[in-house]
Amino acid sequence: MPGTVLNELWTNEADRKPLLRQVGNQIAAVHEAEFDQPGMIIGGDASELHLTDTSWVETLCETVEWRAQDWFADRFRDLPGQLINTIQAVDPTLDGTTPTLIHGDPSRVNVYLDPNGLLDWERALVGDPAFGLAEALFHHLGQPDVSEDERPVLQSALYEGYRERAGTLPTGFEEKIPLYRAIVNLLIPQAFDDWASSAESKDALAADVREDFESRLDQARRVAS
C-alpha cells in the first residue's frame, strides 16, 4: 500500500519532532468522530458503529479483560485484576467530555505517513479522547529507544500536533493521565516473556516490572482521592 510506516523513519534516525507532530495530528483526527455514548465496538460499517451499552468505567474494565485474554505472562496474571479494581476505585467519568473514536493501538508500525493513516483497528473503542492520547504517549515515548533527555521535547511535539488539529488537549487530560498510563502500561507485563527473553536475570527484571506497575496503580488512586 502507498505511504511510509512511521517506524521506518523512526529507526533511520529521522528528526523525530516532526514525526511526533504528525502522530498528534492523526490522533486528533481520529477523535473528530464523536458519539453519544462510550462502548466497545461490536459491529457496524463505514456509516455506523454498534457499541456495547456500557458506562466508561465498564468499557475500560471490559477492555482490560479482553486485552488480557489471548496471551499474558503467567507470573503477572494477577495484574489485570488489580488494574480493574483500580479503575473501579478511581471511577473516571466523561463529565464534560464527548465520547470519541479511539484507535486503541497507535504504535509506530500502525502509523502511516504520506498519505497519513492508521492501520490495525481491532482494539478500537469509543470513549474518552484523553485515553487515546495517553496510548499514543506510551507507544511513541514510553519505549526504551527514547532517552529521558529527549522525551520532554518529543512530548511537546506530540501535544503540538494534537492541538494543531483539535485546538486543545482533551478535557481533564492532566488529571486523568495517571490512571490511563497505568492501563496502557499493562502491555509491559503482558508481553514480558517476549521482550525479556534474553534478560540475564528474568526474576529480578520481573520484580522491577511488578514494582513499577503497582506503583502506577497506587499513583492513580492517590491522584483520584
Coordinates of N, CA and C in Angstrom, one line a residue:
M1 N 0.8 -1.2 0.0 CA 0.0 0.0 0.0 C 0.9 1.2 0.0
P2 N 0.4 2.4 -0.5 CA 1.2 3.6 -0.6 C 1.5 4.1 0.8
G3 N 2.5 4.9 0.9 CA 2.9 5.5 2.2 C 4.1 4.9 2.8
T4 N 4.5 5.5 3.9 CA 5.7 5.0 4.7 C 5.3 4.7 6.1
V5 N 5.7 3.6 6.6 CA 5.4 3.3 8.0 C 6.3 4.2 8.9
L6 N 5.7 4.8 9.9 CA 6.5 5.7 10.7 C 7.7 5.0 11.3
N7 N 7.6 3.8 11.7 CA 8.7 3.1 12.3 C 9.9 3.0 11.5
E8 N 9.7 3.0 10.1 CA 10.9 3.0 9.2 C 11.7 4.3 9.4
L9 N 11.0 5.4 9.4 CA 11.6 6.7 9.6 C 12.2 6.9 11.0
W10 N 11.5 6.4 12.0 CA 11.9 6.5 13.3 C 13.3 5.8 13.6
T11 N 13.4 4.6 13.0 CA 14.6 3.8 13.2 C 15.7 4.2 12.3
N12 N 15.5 5.0 11.3 CA 16.5 5.5 10.4 C 17.0 6.9 10.9
E13 N 16.9 7.2 12.1 CA 17.4 8.4 12.7 C 16.9 9.7 12.1
A14 N 15.6 9.6 11.6 CA 15.0 10.8 11.1 C 14.7 11.8 12.3
D15 N 14.5 13.1 12.0 CA 14.1 14.1 13.0 C 12.8 13.6 13.6
R16 N 12.8 13.3 14.9 CA 11.6 12.7 15.5 C 10.5 13.8 15.8
K17 N 10.9 15.0 16.0 CA 9.9 16.0 16.4 C 8.8 16.2 15.3
P18 N 9.1 16.4 14.1 CA 8.0 16.5 13.1 C 7.2 15.2 13.0
L19 N 7.8 14.0 13.2 CA 7.1 12.8 13.2 C 6.1 12.7 14.3
L20 N 6.5 13.2 15.5 CA 5.5 13.2 16.6 C 4.4 14.2 16.4
R21 N 4.7 15.3 15.7 CA 3.7 16.3 15.4 C 2.6 15.7 14.5
Q22 N 3.1 14.9 13.6 CA 2.1 14.2 12.7 C 1.3 13.2 13.4
V23 N 1.9 12.5 14.3 CA 1.2 11.5 15.1 C 0.1 12.2 15.9
G24 N 0.5 13.3 16.6 CA -0.5 14.0 17.4 C -1.7 14.5 16.5
N25 N -1.4 14.9 15.3 CA -2.4 15.4 14.4 C -3.3 14.3 14.0
Q26 N -2.7 13.1 13.7 CA -3.6 12.0 13.3 C -4.4 11.5 14.5
I27 N -3.9 11.5 15.7 CA -4.7 11.0 16.8 C -5.9 12.0 17.0
A28 N -5.7 13.3 16.9 CA -6.7 14.3 17.0 C -7.8 14.1 15.9
A29 N -7.3 13.7 14.7 CA -8.2 13.5 13.6 C -9.2 12.3 13.9
V30 N -8.6 11.3 14.5 CA -9.5 10.1 14.9 C -10.5 10.6 15.9
H31 N -10.2 11.5 16.8 CA -11.1 11.9 17.8 C -12.1 12.9 17.3
E32 N -12.1 13.2 16.1 CA -13.2 14.0 15.5 C -14.4 13.3 15.3
A33 N -14.3 11.9 15.3 CA -15.5 11.1 15.2 C -16.2 11.0 16.6
E34 N -17.3 11.7 16.8 CA -17.9 11.8 18.1 C -19.2 10.9 18.2
F35 N -19.5 10.5 19.4 CA -20.6 9.6 19.6 C -21.4 10.0 20.8
D36 N -22.6 9.4 21.0 CA -23.5 9.8 22.1 C -23.1 9.1 23.4
Q37 N -22.4 7.9 23.3 CA -22.1 7.1 24.4 C -20.8 6.4 24.2
P38 N -20.1 6.0 25.3 CA -18.9 5.1 25.2 C -19.3 3.7 24.9
G39 N -18.3 2.9 24.6 CA -18.6 1.4 24.5 C -17.5 0.7 23.7
M40 N -17.5 -0.6 23.8 CA -16.7 -1.4 22.9 C -17.4 -1.6 21.6
I41 N -16.6 -1.7 20.5 CA -17.2 -1.8 19.2 C -17.5 -3.3 18.9
I42 N -18.7 -3.6 18.7 CA -19.1 -5.0 18.4 C -19.6 -5.2 17.0
G43 N -19.6 -4.2 16.2 CA -20.1 -4.4 14.8 C -20.3 -3.1 14.1
G44 N -20.8 -3.1 12.9 CA -21.1 -1.9 12.2 C -20.4 -1.8 10.9
D45 N -20.5 -0.7 10.2 CA -19.8 -0.5 8.9 C -19.3 1.0 8.9
A46 N -19.0 1.4 7.6 CA -18.4 2.7 7.5 C -19.4 3.8 7.9
S47 N -20.7 3.5 7.9 CA -21.7 4.6 8.2 C -22.1 4.6 9.6
E48 N -21.9 3.4 10.3 CA -22.4 3.4 11.7 C -21.7 2.3 12.5
L49 N -21.3 2.5 13.7 CA -20.7 1.6 14.6 C -21.7 1.1 15.6
H50 N -21.7 -0.2 16.0 CA -22.5 -0.8 17.0 C -21.7 -0.9 18.3
L51 N -22.1 -0.4 19.4 CA -21.4 -0.3 20.6 C -22.1 -1.1 21.7
T52 N -21.3 -1.6 22.7 CA -21.9 -2.2 23.9 C -22.5 -1.0 24.7
D53 N -23.6 -1.4 25.4 CA -24.3 -0.4 26.2 C -23.7 -0.4 27.6
T54 N -22.5 0.3 27.7 CA -21.7 0.3 28.9 C -21.3 1.7 29.3
S55 N -21.1 1.9 30.6 CA -20.5 3.2 31.0 C -19.0 3.2 30.6
W56 N -18.4 4.3 30.8 CA -17.0 4.4 30.5 C -16.2 3.5 31.4
V57 N -16.5 3.5 32.7 CA -15.8 2.6 33.6 C -15.9 1.1 33.2
E58 N -17.2 0.7 32.8 CA -17.4 -0.6 32.4 C -16.7 -0.9 31.1
T59 N -16.6 0.1 30.2 CA -15.9 -0.1 28.9 C -14.4 -0.3 29.2
L60 N -13.8 0.5 30.1 CA -12.4 0.3 30.4 C -12.1 -1.1 31.0
C61 N -13.0 -1.5 31.9 CA -12.8 -2.8 32.6 C -12.9 -3.9 31.6
E62 N -13.9 -3.9 30.7 CA -14.1 -4.9 29.7 C -12.9 -4.9 28.7
T63 N -12.4 -3.7 28.4 CA -11.3 -3.6 27.5 C -10.0 -4.3 28.1
V64 N -9.8 -4.1 29.4 CA -8.7 -4.7 30.1 C -8.9 -6.2 30.1
E65 N -10.0 -6.7 30.4 CA -10.3 -8.1 30.4 C -10.1 -8.7 29.0
W66 N -10.6 -8.1 28.0 CA -10.4 -8.6 26.6 C -9.0 -8.6 26.1
R67 N -8.2 -7.5 26.5 CA -6.9 -7.5 26.0 C -6.0 -8.5 26.7
A68 N -6.4 -8.9 27.9 CA -5.6 -9.9 28.7 C -5.9 -11.3 28.4
Q69 N -7.0 -11.6 27.6 CA -7.5 -12.9 27.4 C -6.5 -13.8 26.6
D70 N -6.1 -13.3 25.4 CA -5.4 -14.1 24.5 C -4.0 -14.6 25.0
W71 N -3.2 -13.7 25.5 CA -1.9 -14.1 26.0 C -1.5 -13.1 27.1
F72 N -0.8 -13.7 28.1 CA -0.3 -12.9 29.2 C 0.7 -13.7 30.0
A73 N 1.8 -13.0 30.3 CA 2.9 -13.7 31.1 C 2.3 -14.3 32.4
D74 N 2.5 -15.6 32.6 CA 1.9 -16.2 33.8 C 2.2 -15.6 35.1
R75 N 3.4 -15.1 35.2 CA 3.9 -14.5 36.5 C 3.1 -13.2 36.9
F76 N 2.5 -12.7 35.9 CA 1.8 -11.4 36.1 C 0.2 -11.5 36.0
R77 N -0.3 -12.7 36.0 CA -1.7 -13.0 35.8 C -2.6 -12.2 36.7
D78 N -2.1 -11.8 37.9 CA -2.9 -11.1 38.8 C -3.1 -9.6 38.5
L79 N -2.2 -9.1 37.7 CA -2.2 -7.6 37.4 C -3.5 -7.1 36.7
P80 N -4.0 -7.8 35.7 CA -5.3 -7.2 35.2 C -6.4 -7.1 36.2
G81 N -6.5 -8.0 37.1 CA -7.5 -7.9 38.2 C -7.2 -6.7 39.1
Q82 N -5.9 -6.5 39.4 CA -5.6 -5.3 40.2 C -5.9 -4.0 39.5
L83 N -5.7 -4.0 38.2 CA -5.9 -2.8 37.4 C -7.5 -2.5 37.3
I84 N -8.2 -3.6 37.1 CA -9.7 -3.4 37.1 C -10.2 -2.9 38.4
N85 N -9.7 -3.4 39.5 CA -10.1 -2.8 40.8 C -9.7 -1.4 41.0
T86 N -8.6 -1.0 40.4 CA -8.2 0.4 40.5 C -9.1 1.3 39.6
I87 N -9.4 0.8 38.4 CA -10.3 1.6 37.6 C -11.7 1.8 38.3
Q88 N -12.2 0.8 38.9 CA -13.5 0.9 39.6 C -13.3 1.8 40.8
A89 N -12.2 1.8 41.5 CA -12.0 2.7 42.6 C -11.9 4.2 42.2
V90 N -11.1 4.4 41.1 CA -10.9 5.8 40.6 C -12.2 6.3 40.0
D91 N -13.0 5.4 39.3 CA -14.3 5.7 38.7 C -14.2 7.0 37.8
P92 N -13.4 6.9 36.7 CA -13.3 8.0 35.8 C -14.7 8.2 35.1
T93 N -15.0 9.5 34.9 CA -16.3 9.8 34.2 C -16.0 10.6 33.0
L94 N -17.1 10.7 32.2 CA -17.0 11.5 30.9 C -17.7 12.9 31.1
D95 N -17.8 13.3 32.3 CA -18.5 14.6 32.6 C -17.8 15.7 31.8
G96 N -18.5 16.4 31.0 CA -17.9 17.5 30.2 C -17.1 17.0 29.0
T97 N -17.2 15.7 28.7 CA -16.4 15.2 27.6 C -17.3 14.4 26.6
T98 N -17.2 14.7 25.4 CA -18.0 13.9 24.4 C -17.2 12.7 24.0
P99 N -17.8 11.5 24.1 CA -17.1 10.3 23.7 C -16.7 10.3 22.2
T100 N -15.5 9.8 21.9 CA -14.9 9.8 20.6 C -14.4 8.5 20.2
L101 N -14.1 8.3 19.0 CA -13.5 7.1 18.5 C -12.0 7.1 19.0
I102 N -11.6 5.9 19.5 CA -10.2 5.8 20.0 C -9.6 4.6 19.2
H103 N -8.4 4.8 18.6 CA -7.8 3.8 17.8 C -7.4 2.5 18.6
G104 N -6.8 2.7 19.8 CA -6.6 1.5 20.6 C -5.2 0.9 20.5
D105 N -4.5 1.2 19.4 CA -3.1 0.6 19.2 C -2.3 1.5 18.3
P106 N -2.1 2.8 18.6 CA -1.4 3.7 17.7 C 0.1 3.6 17.7
S107 N 0.6 2.3 17.6 CA 2.0 2.1 17.7 C 2.7 2.6 16.4
R108 N 4.0 2.6 16.5 CA 4.8 3.1 15.3 C 4.6 2.3 14.0
V109 N 4.3 1.0 14.2 CA 4.1 0.2 13.0 C 2.7 0.3 12.4
N110 N 1.8 1.0 13.2 CA 0.5 1.2 12.7 C 0.2 2.6 12.2
V111 N 1.2 3.5 12.2 CA 1.0 4.8 11.8 C 1.7 5.0 10.4
Y112 N 0.9 5.4 9.4 CA 1.4 5.6 8.0 C 1.4 7.1 7.7
L113 N 2.4 7.5 6.9 CA 2.6 8.9 6.5 C 2.7 9.0 5.0
D114 N 2.1 10.0 4.5 CA 2.1 10.4 3.1 C 1.6 9.2 2.2
P115 N 0.4 8.9 2.1 CA -0.7 9.6 2.9 C -0.8 9.2 4.3
N116 N -1.4 10.0 5.1 CA -1.5 9.7 6.5 C -2.6 8.8 6.8
G117 N -2.4 7.9 7.8 CA -3.5 7.0 8.2 C -3.0 6.0 9.3
L118 N -4.0 5.3 9.8 CA -3.7 4.3 10.9 C -4.2 3.0 10.5
L119 N -3.4 1.9 10.7 CA -3.8 0.6 10.5 C -4.1 -0.2 11.7
D120 N -4.7 -1.4 11.6 CA -4.9 -2.3 12.7 C -5.9 -1.7 13.7
W121 N -7.2 -1.8 13.4 CA -8.2 -1.2 14.3 C -8.9 -2.2 15.2
E122 N -8.3 -3.3 15.4 CA -9.0 -4.4 16.1 C -9.2 -4.0 17.6
R123 N -8.4 -3.1 18.1 CA -8.5 -2.7 19.5 C -9.3 -1.4 19.7
A124 N -9.9 -0.9 18.6 CA -10.6 0.4 18.7 C -11.8 0.3 19.7
L125 N -12.1 1.4 20.3 CA -13.3 1.6 21.2 C -13.7 3.0 21.1
V126 N -14.8 3.3 21.8 CA -15.3 4.7 21.9 C -15.3 5.1 23.4
G127 N -14.8 6.3 23.6 CA -14.7 6.8 25.0 C -14.0 8.1 25.1
D128 N -13.2 8.2 26.1 CA -12.5 9.5 26.5 C -11.3 9.7 25.6
P129 N -11.3 10.8 24.8 CA -10.1 11.0 23.9 C -8.8 11.2 24.7
A130 N -8.9 11.5 26.0 CA -7.7 11.6 26.8 C -7.0 10.2 26.9
F131 N -7.8 9.2 26.9 CA -7.2 7.8 26.9 C -6.5 7.5 25.6
G132 N -7.1 8.0 24.5 CA -6.4 7.8 23.2 C -5.1 8.5 23.1
L133 N -5.0 9.7 23.7 CA -3.8 10.4 23.7 C -2.8 9.8 24.6
A134 N -3.2 9.2 25.7 CA -2.3 8.5 26.6 C -1.7 7.3 26.0
E135 N -2.5 6.6 25.1 CA -2.0 5.4 24.4 C -0.9 5.9 23.4
A136 N -1.1 7.0 22.8 CA -0.1 7.5 21.9 C 1.2 7.8 22.6
L137 N 1.1 8.4 23.8 CA 2.3 8.7 24.6 C 3.1 7.5 24.9
F138 N 2.4 6.4 25.3 CA 3.0 5.1 25.6 C 3.7 4.5 24.4
H139 N 3.1 4.4 23.3 CA 3.6 3.7 22.2 C 4.8 4.5 21.5
H140 N 4.8 5.8 21.6 CA 5.8 6.5 21.0 C 6.9 7.1 21.9
L141 N 6.6 7.3 23.2 CA 7.6 7.9 24.1 C 7.9 7.0 25.2
G142 N 7.1 6.0 25.5 CA 7.4 5.1 26.6 C 8.2 3.9 26.3
Q143 N 9.0 4.0 25.3 CA 9.8 2.9 24.8 C 11.3 3.1 25.1
P144 N 12.0 2.0 25.1 CA 13.5 2.1 25.6 C 14.3 2.9 24.7
D145 N 13.9 3.1 23.4 CA 14.8 3.9 22.5 C 14.6 5.4 22.6
V146 N 13.8 5.8 23.5 CA 13.6 7.3 23.8 C 14.3 7.6 25.1
S147 N 15.2 8.5 25.0 CA 16.0 8.9 26.2 C 15.2 9.8 27.1
E148 N 15.6 9.9 28.3 CA 15.0 10.8 29.3 C 15.2 12.3 28.8
D149 N 16.3 12.6 28.2 CA 16.6 13.9 27.7 C 15.7 14.4 26.6
E150 N 15.4 13.5 25.7 CA 14.6 13.9 24.5 C 13.1 13.7 24.7
R151 N 12.7 13.0 25.8 CA 11.3 12.7 26.0 C 10.4 14.0 26.1
P152 N 10.8 15.0 27.0 CA 10.0 16.2 27.1 C 9.8 16.9 25.8
V153 N 10.9 17.0 24.9 CA 10.8 17.7 23.6 C 9.8 16.9 22.7
L154 N 9.9 15.6 22.7 CA 9.1 14.8 21.8 C 7.6 14.9 22.3
Q155 N 7.4 14.9 23.6 CA 6.1 15.0 24.2 C 5.5 16.3 23.8
S156 N 6.2 17.4 23.8 CA 5.7 18.7 23.4 C 5.3 18.7 21.9
A157 N 6.1 18.0 21.1 CA 5.8 17.9 19.7 C 4.5 17.2 19.5
L158 N 4.3 16.1 20.2 CA 3.1 15.3 20.1 C 1.9 16.2 20.5
Y159 N 2.0 16.9 21.6 CA 0.9 17.7 22.0 C 0.6 18.9 21.0
E160 N 1.7 19.4 20.5 CA 1.6 20.5 19.5 C 0.8 20.0 18.3
G161 N 1.1 18.8 17.8 CA 0.4 18.3 16.7 C -1.1 18.0 17.0
Y162 N -1.3 17.6 18.2 CA -2.7 17.3 18.6 C -3.5 18.7 18.6
R163 N -2.9 19.7 19.2 CA -3.5 21.0 19.3 C -3.7 21.6 18.0
E164 N -2.8 21.4 17.0 CA -3.0 22.0 15.7 C -4.3 21.6 15.1
R165 N -4.7 20.4 15.4 CA -6.0 19.9 14.8 C -7.2 20.1 15.7
A166 N -7.0 19.8 17.0 CA -8.1 19.8 17.9 C -8.3 21.2 18.6
G167 N -7.3 22.0 18.6 CA -7.3 23.3 19.3 C -6.8 23.2 20.7
T168 N -7.1 22.1 21.4 CA -6.6 22.0 22.8 C -6.5 20.5 23.1
L169 N -5.8 20.2 24.2 CA -5.8 18.8 24.6 C -7.1 18.4 25.2
P170 N -7.4 17.0 25.3 CA -8.7 16.6 25.8 C -9.0 17.1 27.2
T171 N -10.2 17.3 27.4 CA -10.7 17.8 28.7 C -10.2 16.9 29.9
G172 N -9.6 17.5 30.9 CA -9.2 16.8 32.1 C -8.0 15.8 31.8
F173 N -7.3 16.1 30.8 CA -6.2 15.2 30.4 C -5.2 15.0 31.5
E174 N -4.7 16.1 32.1 CA -3.6 16.0 33.2 C -4.1 15.3 34.4
E175 N -5.4 15.4 34.8 CA -5.9 14.8 35.9 C -6.1 13.3 35.7
K176 N -6.4 12.9 34.5 CA -6.7 11.5 34.2 C -5.5 10.7 33.7
I177 N -4.4 11.4 33.4 CA -3.3 10.7 32.8 C -2.7 9.6 33.7
P178 N -2.7 9.7 35.1 CA -2.1 8.6 35.9 C -2.8 7.3 35.7
L179 N -4.1 7.3 35.7 CA -4.9 6.1 35.5 C -4.7 5.6 34.1
Y180 N -4.8 6.4 33.1 CA -4.8 6.0 31.7 C -3.4 5.4 31.4
R181 N -2.3 6.0 32.0 CA -1.0 5.5 31.8 C -0.9 4.1 32.4
A182 N -1.5 3.9 33.6 CA -1.4 2.6 34.2 C -2.1 1.5 33.2
I183 N -3.2 1.9 32.6 CA -3.9 1.0 31.8 C -3.1 0.6 30.5
V184 N -2.5 1.6 29.9 CA -1.7 1.3 28.7 C -0.4 0.6 29.0
N185 N 0.1 0.8 30.2 CA 1.4 0.2 30.6 C 1.2 -1.3 30.9
L186 N -0.1 -1.8 31.0 CA -0.3 -3.2 31.2 C 0.4 -4.0 30.1
L187 N 0.6 -3.4 28.9 CA 1.3 -4.2 27.9 C 2.7 -4.6 28.3
I188 N 3.3 -3.9 29.2 CA 4.7 -4.3 29.5 C 4.7 -5.6 30.3
P189 N 4.0 -5.8 31.4 CA 4.0 -7.1 32.0 C 3.3 -8.2 31.1
Q190 N 2.3 -7.8 30.3 CA 1.6 -8.7 29.4 C 2.6 -9.4 28.5
A191 N 3.5 -8.6 27.9 CA 4.4 -9.1 26.9 C 5.8 -9.5 27.4
F192 N 5.9 -9.6 28.7 CA 7.2 -9.8 29.4 C 8.0 -11.0 28.8
D193 N 7.3 -12.1 28.5 CA 8.0 -13.3 28.0 C 8.6 -13.0 26.6
D194 N 8.1 -12.1 25.9 CA 8.6 -11.7 24.6 C 9.8 -10.8 24.6
W195 N 9.6 -9.7 25.3 CA 10.7 -8.7 25.2 C 11.8 -8.9 26.2
A196 N 11.6 -9.8 27.2 CA 12.6 -10.1 28.3 C 13.2 -11.4 28.1
S197 N 13.1 -12.0 26.9 CA 13.5 -13.4 26.7 C 15.0 -13.6 26.9
S198 N 15.8 -12.5 26.6 CA 17.2 -12.6 26.6 C 17.8 -12.0 27.9
A199 N 17.0 -11.6 28.9 CA 17.5 -11.0 30.1 C 18.3 -11.9 30.9
E200 N 19.4 -11.4 31.5 CA 20.3 -12.3 32.3 C 19.5 -12.8 33.6
S201 N 18.8 -11.9 34.2 CA 18.1 -12.3 35.4 C 16.6 -11.9 35.2
K202 N 15.8 -12.9 34.7 CA 14.4 -12.6 34.4 C 13.6 -12.3 35.7
D203 N 14.0 -13.0 36.8 CA 13.3 -12.9 38.0 C 13.5 -11.5 38.6
A204 N 14.7 -11.0 38.6 CA 15.0 -9.6 39.1 C 14.3 -8.6 38.2
L205 N 14.3 -8.8 36.9 CA 13.6 -7.8 36.0 C 12.1 -7.9 36.2
A206 N 11.6 -9.1 36.4 CA 10.1 -9.2 36.6 C 9.7 -8.5 37.9
A207 N 10.6 -8.6 38.9 CA 10.3 -7.9 40.2 C 10.2 -6.3 40.0
D208 N 11.1 -5.8 39.1 CA 11.1 -4.4 38.8 C 9.9 -4.0 38.0
V209 N 9.5 -4.9 37.1 CA 8.3 -4.6 36.3 C 7.0 -4.6 37.2
R210 N 6.9 -5.5 38.1 CA 5.8 -5.6 39.0 C 5.8 -4.3 39.9
E211 N 6.9 -4.0 40.5 CA 7.0 -2.8 41.3 C 6.6 -1.5 40.6
D212 N 7.1 -1.4 39.4 CA 6.7 -0.2 38.6 C 5.2 -0.1 38.3
F213 N 4.6 -1.3 37.9 CA 3.2 -1.3 37.6 C 2.4 -1.0 38.8
E214 N 2.7 -1.7 39.9 CA 1.9 -1.4 41.1 C 2.0 0.0 41.7
S215 N 3.2 0.6 41.4 CA 3.4 2.0 41.8 C 2.5 2.9 41.0
R216 N 2.3 2.5 39.7 CA 1.4 3.3 38.8 C -0.1 3.2 39.3
L217 N -0.4 2.0 39.8 CA -1.8 1.8 40.3 C -2.0 2.7 41.6
D218 N -1.0 2.7 42.5 CA -1.0 3.5 43.7 C -1.1 5.0 43.4
Q219 N -0.4 5.4 42.4 CA -0.4 6.8 42.0 C -1.8 7.2 41.4
A220 N -2.4 6.4 40.6 CA -3.7 6.6 40.1 C -4.7 6.8 41.2
R221 N -4.6 5.9 42.2 CA -5.6 6.0 43.3 C -5.3 7.3 44.2
R222 N -4.1 7.6 44.4 CA -3.8 8.8 45.2 C -4.3 10.1 44.5
V223 N -4.0 10.2 43.2 CA -4.5 11.4 42.5 C -6.0 11.5 42.5
A224 N -6.7 10.4 42.5 CA -8.1 10.5 42.4 C -8.8 10.7 43.8
S225 N -8.0 10.5 44.9 CA -8.6 10.6 46.2 C -8.7 12.0 46.7

